[in-house]
PDB file of C-alpha atoms in Angstrom:
ATOM      1  CA  MET A   1     -28.675  44.076  22.730  1.00  0.00           C
ATOM      2  CA  GLU A   2     -30.981  41.438  21.245  1.00  0.00           C
ATOM      3  CA  MET A   3     -29.479  38.692  23.379  1.00  0.00           C
ATOM      4  CA  ASP A   4     -30.269  40.682  26.533  1.00  0.00           C
ATOM      5  CA  MET A   5     -33.851  41.062  25.361  1.00  0.00           C
ATOM      6  CA  TRP A   6     -34.188  37.307  24.761  1.00  0.00           C
ATOM      7  CA  LEU A   7     -32.643  36.409  28.100  1.00  0.00           C
ATOM      8  CA  SER A   8     -34.942  38.852  29.865  1.00  0.00           C
ATOM      9  CA  ALA A   9     -37.986  37.328  28.112  1.00  0.00           C
ATOM     10  CA  LEU A  10     -36.782  33.863  29.054  1.00  0.00           C
ATOM     11  CA  GLY A  11     -36.542  34.841  32.713  1.00  0.00           C
ATOM     12  CA  ASP A  12     -39.827  36.744  32.776  1.00  0.00           C
ATOM     13  CA  TYR A  13     -42.086  34.497  30.723  1.00  0.00           C
ATOM     14  CA  GLY A  14     -40.417  31.139  30.597  1.00  0.00           C
ATOM     15  CA  PHE A  15     -38.939  29.028  27.862  1.00  0.00           C
ATOM     16  CA  PRO A  16     -42.122  28.359  25.794  1.00  0.00           C
ATOM     17  CA  ALA A  17     -42.927  32.063  25.554  1.00  0.00           C
ATOM     18  CA  ALA A  18     -39.351  32.939  24.609  1.00  0.00           C
ATOM     19  CA  VAL A  19     -39.354  30.322  21.833  1.00  0.00           C
ATOM     20  CA  THR A  20     -42.715  31.602  20.581  1.00  0.00           C
ATOM     21  CA  PHE A  21     -41.468  35.204  20.460  1.00  0.00           C
ATOM     22  CA  TYR A  22     -38.320  34.114  18.641  1.00  0.00           C
ATOM     23  CA  LEU A  23     -40.260  32.161  16.020  1.00  0.00           C
ATOM     24  CA  LEU A  24     -42.696  35.034  15.500  1.00  0.00           C
ATOM     25  CA  TYR A  25     -39.759  37.402  15.041  1.00  0.00           C
ATOM     26  CA  ARG A  26     -38.231  35.158  12.382  1.00  0.00           C
ATOM     27  CA  MET A  27     -41.578  34.643  10.661  1.00  0.00           C
ATOM     28  CA  GLU A  28     -42.146  38.417  10.528  1.00  0.00           C
ATOM     29  CA  ARG A  29     -38.927  38.890   8.569  1.00  0.00           C
ATOM     30  CA  LYS A  30     -39.928  36.147   6.128  1.00  0.00           C
ATOM     31  CA  LEU A  31     -43.392  37.668   5.691  1.00  0.00           C
ATOM     32  CA  ASP A  32     -41.815  41.055   4.958  1.00  0.00           C
ATOM     33  CA  GLN A  33     -39.703  39.439   2.236  1.00  0.00           C
ATOM     34  CA  ILE A  34     -42.755  37.709   0.746  1.00  0.00           C
ATOM     35  CA  ASN A  35     -44.708  40.971   0.863  1.00  0.00           C
ATOM     36  CA  ARG A  36     -41.957  42.807  -1.023  1.00  0.00           C
ATOM     37  CA  SER A  37     -41.835  40.061  -3.648  1.00  0.00           C
ATOM     38  CA  VAL A  38     -45.598  40.110  -4.145  1.00  0.00           C
ATOM     39  CA  LEU A  39     -45.601  43.894  -4.468  1.00  0.00           C
ATOM     40  CA  LEU A  40     -42.858  43.748  -7.083  1.00  0.00           C
ATOM     41  CA  LEU A  41     -44.779  41.138  -9.063  1.00  0.00           C
ATOM     42  CA  TYR A  42     -47.963  43.181  -8.759  1.00  0.00           C
ATOM     43  CA  GLN A  43     -46.206  46.291 -10.083  1.00  0.00           C
ATOM     44  CA  LYS A  44     -44.874  44.344 -13.059  1.00  0.00           C
ATOM     45  CA  GLN A  45     -48.239  42.698 -13.833  1.00  0.00           C
ATOM     46  CA  THR A  46     -50.665  45.535 -13.111  1.00  0.00           C
ATOM     47  CA  PRO A  47     -50.822  47.570 -16.348  1.00  0.00           C
ATOM     48  CA  PRO A  48     -51.867  44.779 -18.773  1.00  0.00           C
ATOM     49  CA  ALA A  49     -54.060  43.116 -16.164  1.00  0.00           C
ATOM     50  CA  MET A  50     -55.811  46.397 -15.383  1.00  0.00           C
ATOM     51  CA  GLU A  51     -56.450  47.049 -19.071  1.00  0.00           C
ATOM     52  CA  ARG A  52     -58.044  43.621 -19.482  1.00  0.00           C
ATOM     53  CA  ALA A  53     -60.130  44.084 -16.356  1.00  0.00           C
ATOM     54  CA  LEU A  54     -61.328  47.525 -17.398  1.00  0.00           C
ATOM     55  CA  THR A  55     -62.295  46.430 -20.912  1.00  0.00           C
ATOM     56  CA  ALA A  56     -64.200  43.448 -19.508  1.00  0.00           C
ATOM     57  CA  LEU A  57     -66.427  45.656 -17.318  1.00  0.00           C
ATOM     58  CA  PRO A  58     -69.781  46.765 -18.694  1.00  0.00           C
ATOM     59  CA  PRO A  59     -70.168  50.504 -19.283  1.00  0.00           C
ATOM     60  CA  ARG A  60     -71.340  52.475 -16.277  1.00  0.00           C
ATOM     61  CA  THR A  61     -74.751  54.050 -16.352  1.00  0.00           C
ATOM     62  CA  LYS A  62     -75.845  57.067 -14.348  1.00  0.00           C
ATOM     63  CA  LYS A  63     -78.307  56.474 -11.565  1.00  0.00           C
ATOM     64  CA  HIS A  64     -80.768  59.269 -10.776  1.00  0.00           C
TER      65      HIS A  64
END
């Protein structure tokens, strides 16, 4: 199925467009993997980092 899609794009848009679409498709998968990795690291690091950030903030005052 994917090969038909690529061949159709090649015929409709030309070789440079087909190569661009292919590279963007591959890059999207890599970015999804990086995003998952960053989210996992964030989940592991968040509790202590949040505690430090919250204790470093000045106390909130009410504004009237």
